[in-house]
Coordinates of C-alpha atoms in Angstrom, one line a residue:
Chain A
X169 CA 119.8 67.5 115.1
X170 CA 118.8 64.1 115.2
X171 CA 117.5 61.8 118.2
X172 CA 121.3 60.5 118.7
X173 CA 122.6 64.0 118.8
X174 CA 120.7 65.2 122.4
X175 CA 120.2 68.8 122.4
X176 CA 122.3 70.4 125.9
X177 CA 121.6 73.4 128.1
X178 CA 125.6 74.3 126.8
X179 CA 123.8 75.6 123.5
X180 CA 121.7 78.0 124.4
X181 CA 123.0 81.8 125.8
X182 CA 120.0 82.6 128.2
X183 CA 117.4 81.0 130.6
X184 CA 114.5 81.5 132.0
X185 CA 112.6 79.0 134.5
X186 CA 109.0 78.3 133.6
X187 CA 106.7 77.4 136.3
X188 CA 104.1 74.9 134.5
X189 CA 100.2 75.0 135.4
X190 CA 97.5 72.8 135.9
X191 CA 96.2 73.7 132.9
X192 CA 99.1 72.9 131.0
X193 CA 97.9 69.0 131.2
X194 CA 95.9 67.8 128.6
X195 CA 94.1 64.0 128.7
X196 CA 97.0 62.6 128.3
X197 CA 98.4 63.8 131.4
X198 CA 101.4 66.1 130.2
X199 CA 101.7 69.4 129.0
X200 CA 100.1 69.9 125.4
X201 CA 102.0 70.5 122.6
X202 CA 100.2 74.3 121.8
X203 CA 101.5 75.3 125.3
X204 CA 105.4 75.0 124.9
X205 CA 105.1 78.0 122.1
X206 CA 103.5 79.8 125.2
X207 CA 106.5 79.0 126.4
X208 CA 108.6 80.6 123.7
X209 CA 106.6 83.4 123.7
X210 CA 107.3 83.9 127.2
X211 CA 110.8 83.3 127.2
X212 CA 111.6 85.7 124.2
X213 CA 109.5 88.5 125.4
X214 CA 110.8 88.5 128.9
X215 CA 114.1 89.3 127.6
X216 CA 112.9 92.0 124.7
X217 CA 111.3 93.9 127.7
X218 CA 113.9 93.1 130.9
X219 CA 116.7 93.5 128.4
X220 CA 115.9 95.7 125.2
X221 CA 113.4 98.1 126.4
X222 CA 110.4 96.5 124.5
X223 CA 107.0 98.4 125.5
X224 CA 104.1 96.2 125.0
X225 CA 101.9 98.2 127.0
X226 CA 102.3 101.7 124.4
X227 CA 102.5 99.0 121.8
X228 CA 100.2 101.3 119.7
X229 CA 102.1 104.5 120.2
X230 CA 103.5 106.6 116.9
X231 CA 106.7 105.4 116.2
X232 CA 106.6 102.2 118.3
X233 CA 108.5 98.7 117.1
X234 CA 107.4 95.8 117.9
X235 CA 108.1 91.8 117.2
X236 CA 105.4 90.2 115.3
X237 CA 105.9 86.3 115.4
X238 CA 106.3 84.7 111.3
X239 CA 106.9 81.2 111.8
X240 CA 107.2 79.0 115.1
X241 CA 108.6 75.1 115.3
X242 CA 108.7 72.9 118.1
X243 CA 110.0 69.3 117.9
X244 CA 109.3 67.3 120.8
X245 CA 111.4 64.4 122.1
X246 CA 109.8 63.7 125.5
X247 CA 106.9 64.6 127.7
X248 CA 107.1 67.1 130.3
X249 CA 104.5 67.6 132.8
X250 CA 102.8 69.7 135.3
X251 CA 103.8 69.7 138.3
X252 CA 107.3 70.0 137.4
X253 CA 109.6 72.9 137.2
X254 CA 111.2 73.6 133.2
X255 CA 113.8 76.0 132.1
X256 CA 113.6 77.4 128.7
X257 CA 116.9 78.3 127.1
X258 CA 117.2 80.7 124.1
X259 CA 120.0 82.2 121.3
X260 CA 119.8 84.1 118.6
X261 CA 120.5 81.8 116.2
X262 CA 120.3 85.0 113.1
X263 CA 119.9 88.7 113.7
X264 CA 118.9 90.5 110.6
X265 CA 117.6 94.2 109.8
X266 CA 114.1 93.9 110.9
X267 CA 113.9 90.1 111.6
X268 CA 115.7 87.7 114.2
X269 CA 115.3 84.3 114.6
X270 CA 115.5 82.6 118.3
X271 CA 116.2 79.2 119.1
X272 CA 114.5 77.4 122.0
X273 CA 115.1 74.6 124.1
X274 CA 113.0 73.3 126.8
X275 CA 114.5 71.8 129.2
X276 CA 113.1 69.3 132.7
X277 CA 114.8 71.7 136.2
X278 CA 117.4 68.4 136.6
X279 CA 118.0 67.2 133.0
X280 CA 120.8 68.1 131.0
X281 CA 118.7 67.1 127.9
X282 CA 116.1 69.1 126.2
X283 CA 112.8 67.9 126.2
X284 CA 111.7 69.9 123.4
X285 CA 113.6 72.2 121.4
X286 CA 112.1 75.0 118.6
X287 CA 112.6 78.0 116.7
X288 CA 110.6 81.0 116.5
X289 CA 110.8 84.1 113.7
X290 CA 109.8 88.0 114.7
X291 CA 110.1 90.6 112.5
X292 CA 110.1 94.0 113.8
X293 CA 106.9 96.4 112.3
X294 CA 106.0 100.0 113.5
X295 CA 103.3 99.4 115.9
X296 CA 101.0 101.5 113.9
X297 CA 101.3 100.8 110.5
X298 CA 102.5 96.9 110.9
X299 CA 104.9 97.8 108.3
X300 CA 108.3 96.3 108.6
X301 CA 111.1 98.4 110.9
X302 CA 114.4 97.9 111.7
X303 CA 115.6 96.4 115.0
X304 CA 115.2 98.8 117.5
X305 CA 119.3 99.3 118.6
X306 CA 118.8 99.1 122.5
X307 CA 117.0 95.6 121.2
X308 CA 119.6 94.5 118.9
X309 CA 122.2 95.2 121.4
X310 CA 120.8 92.9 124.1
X311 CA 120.4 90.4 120.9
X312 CA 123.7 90.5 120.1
X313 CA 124.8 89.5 123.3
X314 CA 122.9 86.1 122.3
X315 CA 124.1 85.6 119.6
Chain B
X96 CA 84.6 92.7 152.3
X97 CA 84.1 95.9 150.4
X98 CA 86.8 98.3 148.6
X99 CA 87.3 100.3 151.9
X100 CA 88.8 97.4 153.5
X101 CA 92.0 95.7 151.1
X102 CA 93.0 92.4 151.5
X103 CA 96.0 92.0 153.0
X104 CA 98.8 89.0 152.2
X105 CA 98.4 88.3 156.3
X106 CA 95.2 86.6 155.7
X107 CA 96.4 84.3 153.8
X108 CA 98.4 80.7 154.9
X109 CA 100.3 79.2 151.8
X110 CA 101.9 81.4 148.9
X111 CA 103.4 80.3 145.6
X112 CA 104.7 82.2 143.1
X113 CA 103.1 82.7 140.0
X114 CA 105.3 83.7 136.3
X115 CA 103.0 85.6 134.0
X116 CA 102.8 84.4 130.5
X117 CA 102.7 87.0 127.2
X118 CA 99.5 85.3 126.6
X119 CA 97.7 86.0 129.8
X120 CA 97.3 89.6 129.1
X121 CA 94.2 90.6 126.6
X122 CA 93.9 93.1 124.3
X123 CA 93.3 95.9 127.6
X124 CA 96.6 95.2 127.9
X125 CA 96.6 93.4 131.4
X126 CA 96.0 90.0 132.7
X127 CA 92.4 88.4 131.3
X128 CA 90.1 87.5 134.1
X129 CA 90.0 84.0 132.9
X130 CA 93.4 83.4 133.7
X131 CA 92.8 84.2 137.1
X132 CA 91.5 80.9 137.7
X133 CA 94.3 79.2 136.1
X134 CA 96.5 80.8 139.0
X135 CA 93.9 79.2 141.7
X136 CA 93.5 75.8 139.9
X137 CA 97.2 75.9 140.3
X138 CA 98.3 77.1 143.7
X139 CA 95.5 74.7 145.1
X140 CA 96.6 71.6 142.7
X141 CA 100.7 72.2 143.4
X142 CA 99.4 72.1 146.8
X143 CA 97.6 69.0 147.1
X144 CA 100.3 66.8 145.0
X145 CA 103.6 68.3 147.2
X146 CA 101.7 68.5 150.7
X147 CA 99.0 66.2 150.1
X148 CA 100.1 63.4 147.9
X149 CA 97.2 63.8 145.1
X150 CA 98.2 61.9 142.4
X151 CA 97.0 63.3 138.9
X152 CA 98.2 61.4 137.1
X153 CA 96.9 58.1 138.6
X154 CA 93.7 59.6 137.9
X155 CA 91.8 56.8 137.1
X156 CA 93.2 54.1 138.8
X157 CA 90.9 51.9 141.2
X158 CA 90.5 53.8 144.6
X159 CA 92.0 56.4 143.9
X160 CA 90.2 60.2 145.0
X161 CA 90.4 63.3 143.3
X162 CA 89.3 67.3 143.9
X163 CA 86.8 68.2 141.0
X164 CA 85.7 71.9 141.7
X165 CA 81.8 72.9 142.0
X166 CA 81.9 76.3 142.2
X167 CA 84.7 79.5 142.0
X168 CA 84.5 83.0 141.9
X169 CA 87.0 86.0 141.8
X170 CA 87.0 89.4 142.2
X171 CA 89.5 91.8 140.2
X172 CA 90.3 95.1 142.7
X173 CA 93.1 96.5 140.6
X174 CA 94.7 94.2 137.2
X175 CA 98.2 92.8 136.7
X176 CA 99.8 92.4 133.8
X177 CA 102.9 90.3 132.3
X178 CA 106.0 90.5 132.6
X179 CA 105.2 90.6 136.5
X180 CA 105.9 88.6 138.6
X181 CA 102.8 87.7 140.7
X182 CA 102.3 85.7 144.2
X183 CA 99.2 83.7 145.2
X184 CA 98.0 83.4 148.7
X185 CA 96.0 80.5 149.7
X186 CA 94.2 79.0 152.8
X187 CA 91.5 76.8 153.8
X188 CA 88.0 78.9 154.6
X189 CA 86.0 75.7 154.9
X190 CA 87.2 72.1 155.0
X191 CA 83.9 69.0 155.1
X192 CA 83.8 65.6 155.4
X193 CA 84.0 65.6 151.1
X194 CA 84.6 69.6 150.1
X195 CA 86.8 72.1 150.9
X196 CA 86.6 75.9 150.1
X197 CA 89.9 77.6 149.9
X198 CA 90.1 81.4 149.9
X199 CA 92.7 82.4 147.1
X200 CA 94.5 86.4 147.0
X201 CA 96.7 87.5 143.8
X202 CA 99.4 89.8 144.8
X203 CA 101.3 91.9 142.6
X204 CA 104.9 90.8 143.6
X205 CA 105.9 94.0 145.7
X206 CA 102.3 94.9 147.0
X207 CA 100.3 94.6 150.3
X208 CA 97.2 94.2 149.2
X209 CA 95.2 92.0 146.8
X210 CA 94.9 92.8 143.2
X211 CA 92.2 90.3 143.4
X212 CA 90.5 88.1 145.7
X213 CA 88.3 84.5 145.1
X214 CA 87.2 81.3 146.4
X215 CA 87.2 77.8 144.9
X216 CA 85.2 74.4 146.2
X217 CA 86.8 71.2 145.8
X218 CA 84.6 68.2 146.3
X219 CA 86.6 65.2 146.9
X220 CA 85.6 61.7 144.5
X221 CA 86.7 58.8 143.6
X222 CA 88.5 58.9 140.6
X223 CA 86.4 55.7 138.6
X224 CA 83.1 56.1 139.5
X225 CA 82.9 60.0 140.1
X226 CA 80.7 59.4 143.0
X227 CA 81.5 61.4 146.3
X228 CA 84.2 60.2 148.6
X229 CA 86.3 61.6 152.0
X230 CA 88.9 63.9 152.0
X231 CA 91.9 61.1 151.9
X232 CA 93.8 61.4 155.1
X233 CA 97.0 62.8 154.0
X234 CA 95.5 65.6 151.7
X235 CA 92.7 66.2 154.8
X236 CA 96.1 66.7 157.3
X237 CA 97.4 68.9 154.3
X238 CA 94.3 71.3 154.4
X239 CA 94.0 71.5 158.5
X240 CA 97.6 73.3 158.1
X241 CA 96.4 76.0 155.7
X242 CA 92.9 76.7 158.1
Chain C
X58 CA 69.4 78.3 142.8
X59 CA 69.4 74.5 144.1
X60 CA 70.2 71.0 142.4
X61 CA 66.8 70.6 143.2
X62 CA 65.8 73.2 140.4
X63 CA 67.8 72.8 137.2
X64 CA 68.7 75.8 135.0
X65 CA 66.4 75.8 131.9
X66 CA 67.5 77.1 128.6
X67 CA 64.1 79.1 128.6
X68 CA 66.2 81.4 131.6
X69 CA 68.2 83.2 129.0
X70 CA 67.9 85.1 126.3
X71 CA 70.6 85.3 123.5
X72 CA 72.6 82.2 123.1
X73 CA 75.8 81.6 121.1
X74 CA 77.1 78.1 120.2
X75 CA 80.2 77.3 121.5
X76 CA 83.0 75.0 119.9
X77 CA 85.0 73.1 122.3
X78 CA 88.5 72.9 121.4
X79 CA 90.9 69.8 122.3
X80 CA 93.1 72.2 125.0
X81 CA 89.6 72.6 127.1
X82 CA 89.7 69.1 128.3
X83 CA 92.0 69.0 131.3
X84 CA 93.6 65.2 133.1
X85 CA 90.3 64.4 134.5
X86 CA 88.8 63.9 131.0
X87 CA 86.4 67.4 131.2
X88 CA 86.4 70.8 130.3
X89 CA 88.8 71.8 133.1
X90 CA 86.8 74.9 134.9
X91 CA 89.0 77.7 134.0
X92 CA 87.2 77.4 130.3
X93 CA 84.3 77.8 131.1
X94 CA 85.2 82.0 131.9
X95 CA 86.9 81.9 128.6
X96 CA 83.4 80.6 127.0
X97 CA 81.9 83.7 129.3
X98 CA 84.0 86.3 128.4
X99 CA 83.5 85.2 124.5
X100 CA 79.5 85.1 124.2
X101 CA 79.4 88.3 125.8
X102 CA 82.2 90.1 124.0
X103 CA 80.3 89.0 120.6
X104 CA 77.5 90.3 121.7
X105 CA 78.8 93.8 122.5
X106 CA 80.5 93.8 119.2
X107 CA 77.7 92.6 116.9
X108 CA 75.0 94.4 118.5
X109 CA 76.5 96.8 120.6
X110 CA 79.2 98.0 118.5
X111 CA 82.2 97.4 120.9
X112 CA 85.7 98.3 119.1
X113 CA 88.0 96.1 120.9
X114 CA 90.8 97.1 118.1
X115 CA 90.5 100.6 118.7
X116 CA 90.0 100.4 122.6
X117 CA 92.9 102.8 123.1
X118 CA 91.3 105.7 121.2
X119 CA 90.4 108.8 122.9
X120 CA 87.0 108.4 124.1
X121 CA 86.5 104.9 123.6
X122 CA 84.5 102.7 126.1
X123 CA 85.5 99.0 126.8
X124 CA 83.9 96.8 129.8
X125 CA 86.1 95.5 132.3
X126 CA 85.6 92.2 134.5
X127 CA 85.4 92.9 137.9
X128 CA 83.4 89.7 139.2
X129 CA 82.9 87.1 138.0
X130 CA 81.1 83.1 139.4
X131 CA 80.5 79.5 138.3
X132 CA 79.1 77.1 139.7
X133 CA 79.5 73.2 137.7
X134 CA 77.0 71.0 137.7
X135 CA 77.6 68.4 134.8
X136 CA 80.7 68.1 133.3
X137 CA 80.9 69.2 129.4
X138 CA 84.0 67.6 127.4
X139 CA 85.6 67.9 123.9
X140 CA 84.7 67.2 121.3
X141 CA 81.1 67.9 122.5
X142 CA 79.5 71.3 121.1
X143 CA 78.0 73.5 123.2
X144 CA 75.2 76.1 123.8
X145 CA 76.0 79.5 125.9
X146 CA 73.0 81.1 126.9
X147 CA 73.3 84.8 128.2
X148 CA 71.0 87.4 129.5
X149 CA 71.4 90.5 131.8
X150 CA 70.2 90.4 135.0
X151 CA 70.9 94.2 136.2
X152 CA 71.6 97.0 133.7
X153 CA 73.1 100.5 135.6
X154 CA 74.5 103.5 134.8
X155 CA 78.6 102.1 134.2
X156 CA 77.7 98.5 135.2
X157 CA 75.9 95.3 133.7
X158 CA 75.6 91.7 135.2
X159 CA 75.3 88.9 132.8
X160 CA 74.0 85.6 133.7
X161 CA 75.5 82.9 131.9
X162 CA 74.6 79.2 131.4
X163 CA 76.3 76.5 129.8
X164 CA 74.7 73.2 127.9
X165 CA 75.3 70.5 126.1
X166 CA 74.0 71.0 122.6
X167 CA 70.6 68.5 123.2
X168 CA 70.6 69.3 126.7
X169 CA 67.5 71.3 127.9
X170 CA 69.4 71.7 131.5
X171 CA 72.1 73.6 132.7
X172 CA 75.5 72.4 133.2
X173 CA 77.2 74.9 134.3
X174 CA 75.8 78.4 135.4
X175 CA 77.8 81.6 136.0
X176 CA 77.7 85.6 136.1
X177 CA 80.2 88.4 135.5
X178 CA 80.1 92.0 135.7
X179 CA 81.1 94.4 133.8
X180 CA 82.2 98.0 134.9
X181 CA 82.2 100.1 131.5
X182 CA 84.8 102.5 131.6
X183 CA 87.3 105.2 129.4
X184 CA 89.6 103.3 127.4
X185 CA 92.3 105.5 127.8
X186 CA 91.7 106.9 131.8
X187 CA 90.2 103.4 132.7
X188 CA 87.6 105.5 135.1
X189 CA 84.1 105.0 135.0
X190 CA 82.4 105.8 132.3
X191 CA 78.0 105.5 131.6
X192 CA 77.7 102.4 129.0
X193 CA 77.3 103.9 125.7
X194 CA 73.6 104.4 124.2
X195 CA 74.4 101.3 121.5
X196 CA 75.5 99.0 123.8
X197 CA 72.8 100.2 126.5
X198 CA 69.8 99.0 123.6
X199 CA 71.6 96.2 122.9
X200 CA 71.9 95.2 126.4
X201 CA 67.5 96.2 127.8
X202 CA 67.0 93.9 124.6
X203 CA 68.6 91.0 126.8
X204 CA 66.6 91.8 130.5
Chain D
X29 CA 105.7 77.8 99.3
X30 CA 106.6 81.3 99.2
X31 CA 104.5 84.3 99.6
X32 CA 104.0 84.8 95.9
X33 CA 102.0 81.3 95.8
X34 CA 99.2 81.8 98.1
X35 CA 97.7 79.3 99.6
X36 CA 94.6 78.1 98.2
X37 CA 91.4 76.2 99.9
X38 CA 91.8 74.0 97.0
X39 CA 94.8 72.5 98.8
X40 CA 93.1 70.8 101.4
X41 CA 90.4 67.6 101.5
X42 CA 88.6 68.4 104.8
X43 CA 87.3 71.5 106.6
X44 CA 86.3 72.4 110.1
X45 CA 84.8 75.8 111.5
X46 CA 86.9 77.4 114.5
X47 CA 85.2 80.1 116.6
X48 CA 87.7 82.5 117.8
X49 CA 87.6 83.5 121.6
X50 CA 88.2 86.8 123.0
X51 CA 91.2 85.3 125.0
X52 CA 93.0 84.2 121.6
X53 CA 93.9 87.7 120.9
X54 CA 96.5 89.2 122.5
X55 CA 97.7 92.6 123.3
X56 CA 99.1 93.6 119.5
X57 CA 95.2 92.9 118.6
X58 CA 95.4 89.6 117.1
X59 CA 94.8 85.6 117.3
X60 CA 98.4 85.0 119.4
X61 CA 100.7 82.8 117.5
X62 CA 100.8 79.9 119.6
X63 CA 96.5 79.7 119.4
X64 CA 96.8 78.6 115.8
X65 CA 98.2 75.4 117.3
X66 CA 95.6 75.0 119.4
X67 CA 93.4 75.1 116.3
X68 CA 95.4 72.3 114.5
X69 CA 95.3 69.9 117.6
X70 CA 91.3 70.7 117.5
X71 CA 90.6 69.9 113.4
X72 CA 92.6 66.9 113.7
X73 CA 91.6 65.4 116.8
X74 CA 87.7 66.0 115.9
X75 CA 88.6 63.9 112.9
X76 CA 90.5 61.6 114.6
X77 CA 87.5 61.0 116.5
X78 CA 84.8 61.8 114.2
X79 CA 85.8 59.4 111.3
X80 CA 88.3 57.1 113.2
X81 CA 87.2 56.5 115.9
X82 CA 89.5 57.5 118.4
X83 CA 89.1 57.2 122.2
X84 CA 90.5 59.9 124.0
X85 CA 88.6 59.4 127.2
X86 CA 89.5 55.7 127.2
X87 CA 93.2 56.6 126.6
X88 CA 94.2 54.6 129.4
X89 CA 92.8 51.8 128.7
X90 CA 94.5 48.2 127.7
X91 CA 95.7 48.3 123.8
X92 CA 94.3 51.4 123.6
X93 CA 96.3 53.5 120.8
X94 CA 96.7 57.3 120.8
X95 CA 98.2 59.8 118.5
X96 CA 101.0 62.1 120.3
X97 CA 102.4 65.1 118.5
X98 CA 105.8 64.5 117.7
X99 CA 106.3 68.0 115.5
X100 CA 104.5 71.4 114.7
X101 CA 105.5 73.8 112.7
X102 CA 103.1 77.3 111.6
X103 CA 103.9 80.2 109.1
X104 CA 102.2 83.5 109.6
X105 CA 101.4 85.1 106.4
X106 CA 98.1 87.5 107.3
X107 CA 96.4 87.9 110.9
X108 CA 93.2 87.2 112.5
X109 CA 91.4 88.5 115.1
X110 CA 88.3 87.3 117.8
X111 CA 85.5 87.5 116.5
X112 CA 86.5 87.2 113.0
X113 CA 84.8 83.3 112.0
X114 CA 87.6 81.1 110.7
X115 CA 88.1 78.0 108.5
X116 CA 90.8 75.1 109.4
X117 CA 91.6 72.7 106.2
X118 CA 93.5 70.0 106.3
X119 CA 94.8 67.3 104.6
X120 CA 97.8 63.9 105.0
X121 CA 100.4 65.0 103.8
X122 CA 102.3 61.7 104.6
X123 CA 100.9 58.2 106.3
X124 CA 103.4 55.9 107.5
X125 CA 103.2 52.5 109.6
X126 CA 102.5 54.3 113.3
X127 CA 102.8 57.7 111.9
X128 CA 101.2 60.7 109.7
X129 CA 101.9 64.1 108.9
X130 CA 99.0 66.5 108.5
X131 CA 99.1 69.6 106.4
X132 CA 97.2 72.6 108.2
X133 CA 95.8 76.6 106.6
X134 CA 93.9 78.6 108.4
X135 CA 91.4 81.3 106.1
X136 CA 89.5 83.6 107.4
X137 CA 85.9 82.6 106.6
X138 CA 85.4 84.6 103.4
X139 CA 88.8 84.8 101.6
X140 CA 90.2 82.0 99.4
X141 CA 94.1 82.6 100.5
X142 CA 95.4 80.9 103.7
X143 CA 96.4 83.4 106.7
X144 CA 98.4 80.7 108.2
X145 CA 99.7 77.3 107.0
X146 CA 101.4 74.6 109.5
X147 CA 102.0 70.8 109.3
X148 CA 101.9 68.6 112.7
X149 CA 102.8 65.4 112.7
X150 CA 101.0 62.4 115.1
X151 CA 103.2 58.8 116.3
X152 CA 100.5 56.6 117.2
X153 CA 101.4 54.4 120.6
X154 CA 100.0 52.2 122.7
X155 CA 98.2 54.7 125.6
X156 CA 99.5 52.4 128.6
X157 CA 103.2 52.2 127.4
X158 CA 103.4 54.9 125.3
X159 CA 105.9 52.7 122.5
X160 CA 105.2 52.9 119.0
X161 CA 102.2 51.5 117.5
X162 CA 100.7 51.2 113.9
X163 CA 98.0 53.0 112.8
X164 CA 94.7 51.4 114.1
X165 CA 92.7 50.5 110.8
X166 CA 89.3 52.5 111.1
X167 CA 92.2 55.9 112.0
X168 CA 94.0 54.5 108.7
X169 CA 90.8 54.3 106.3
X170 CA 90.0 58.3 107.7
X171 CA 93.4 59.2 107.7
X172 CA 93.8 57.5 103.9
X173 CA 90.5 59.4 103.0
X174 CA 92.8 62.8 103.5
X175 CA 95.7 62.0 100.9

């Protein structure tokens, strides 16, 4: 993807409005570039909960999987700011055993453009041990319907 | 007001809504009381910029006013925790020639009563100099609606 | 406490330096007042665990005591800003059976006075029941060393 | 890099402590993935500002020049965790006409081997107009300093 090819809303399988905070503004008066992976984590663990059962809460519990995040990207092609209203739009872009990776675009409420688009890699560990698990299936499922 | 009597979302004027994020919860497993304030510095901001005209982002411009807050506090009755959805209440306890207090309530989305309650002082300045200046007309009309 | 009669450093008694980080600075040029809490909850969480022995990791465990917020306050004086460095003083200003209020205040590094000061109060309670609970012997030493 | 070539402190020209917060862990015990970013934006900036000179409180101002994030990227290979002390290194990676790319790893304060490693890369522009500018000089001679 390159500035000439603009990123649409049309490639992404699921969105989620975010609502932006004050605090989202740094100096330069829009939203900092550390808070749009707050973003992605937001987006993707919304839908592992609502969608695949995730349980953060017994996220300690014998025999519990959870996403670790690996590796996050962001590349960002123009300022969004608080006040305003985003959507974050996500696909599976790869579903493997234990691992998945998402892709993330970040979109202005009116714009057909993303402002910011990113990927983000978790890999699924036993909540206890941190050692990797396979997909949970209720997880995969809702996944595979991004996919 | 003491734990015998709850806060109810009737004393309250304005609401918005408020979108956890996966990073407002600590390692208790619910929302940190820091972010707390990140929900009042945005309900009251959101405010003044649709209702009141603030303009952040001309911050610094000649003439220009802007709320800095002195002083906030919050109590935490019972915690919240993402992925809920959360609603603040809002209204206007004390409004000066230069300050206003606004009361603040956090809601859990389905709930009655406050999971938490606080208060937050604006005193209005100019945006240059820093030095004290009046509530600006339109934001001062604003704030009368929410007493 | 007045403007009239600024907050010495000689009020408190443990102090932890505090780096500001780039994020803290909000539009208006100054650690936006939502950090300050997050500078609160951090010199008195390193506290518990160096001399008090806190486990936040295992705060699940059967038996395990945590503190929860359940007020806190600050009021702003001066405003602090990145890149500056910072002092947190703390000391405890009432020690009970399940409860402690800290007193917090916040200087620049060569500043003798206050620029912000704050409190929060911590309810100790069962990590797993969340009810009250008497603050652990450890923590209570550490804590009389701070009246 | 893969994971059989860690990492080494060796790989970077500059070095800035980063206290960890009790709010950068989340609820799976650890810094959060998207607060590593928040660390880049702080070791580069205090450089920026340090050794180049940058303004950021003037960033307004007439042919003032700033450095916006463009790109961010972070691999995850160990965690850390409040109130573990860390160590950011960085070093330029690549310095072009209005642009640079930093190379980021963050070590826990005692080990030789990266936890994290990221690259960010800044577009200098004019802070008014916000179009491409070159590198200011005294930002150039710090940044060159780094390759």
């Amino acid at each position: 993807m390159t500035e000439s090819t603009p990123l649409l809303r049309t490639a992404f399988r699921h969105f989620e409005p975010i609502a932006t905070r004050w605090m989202d503004n740094d100096v330069y008066g829009h939203v900092n570039n550390v808070v749009y992976y707050a973003y992605f984590d937001t987006v993707i663990n919304r839908y592992l909960i609502a969608e695949g059962g995730l349980d953060i809460h017994g996220s300690t519990a014998e025999g519990a999987t959870i996403g670790l995040c690996v590796e996050s990207h962001c590349r960002y092609m123009k300022p969004v700011a608080f006040p305003d209203d985003i959507d974050a739009g996500m696909k599976v872009a790869h579903l493997g055993r234990s691992s998945v990776r998402y892709e993330i675009g970040i979109f202005a409420r009116s714009e057909p453009e993303a402002s910011a688009s990113g990927w983000f890699v978790h890999v699924f560990v036993d909540a206890k041990t941190r050692r990797s698990a396979p997909v949970p299936d209720r997880i995969r499922a809702a996944l595979t319907r991004l996919t």
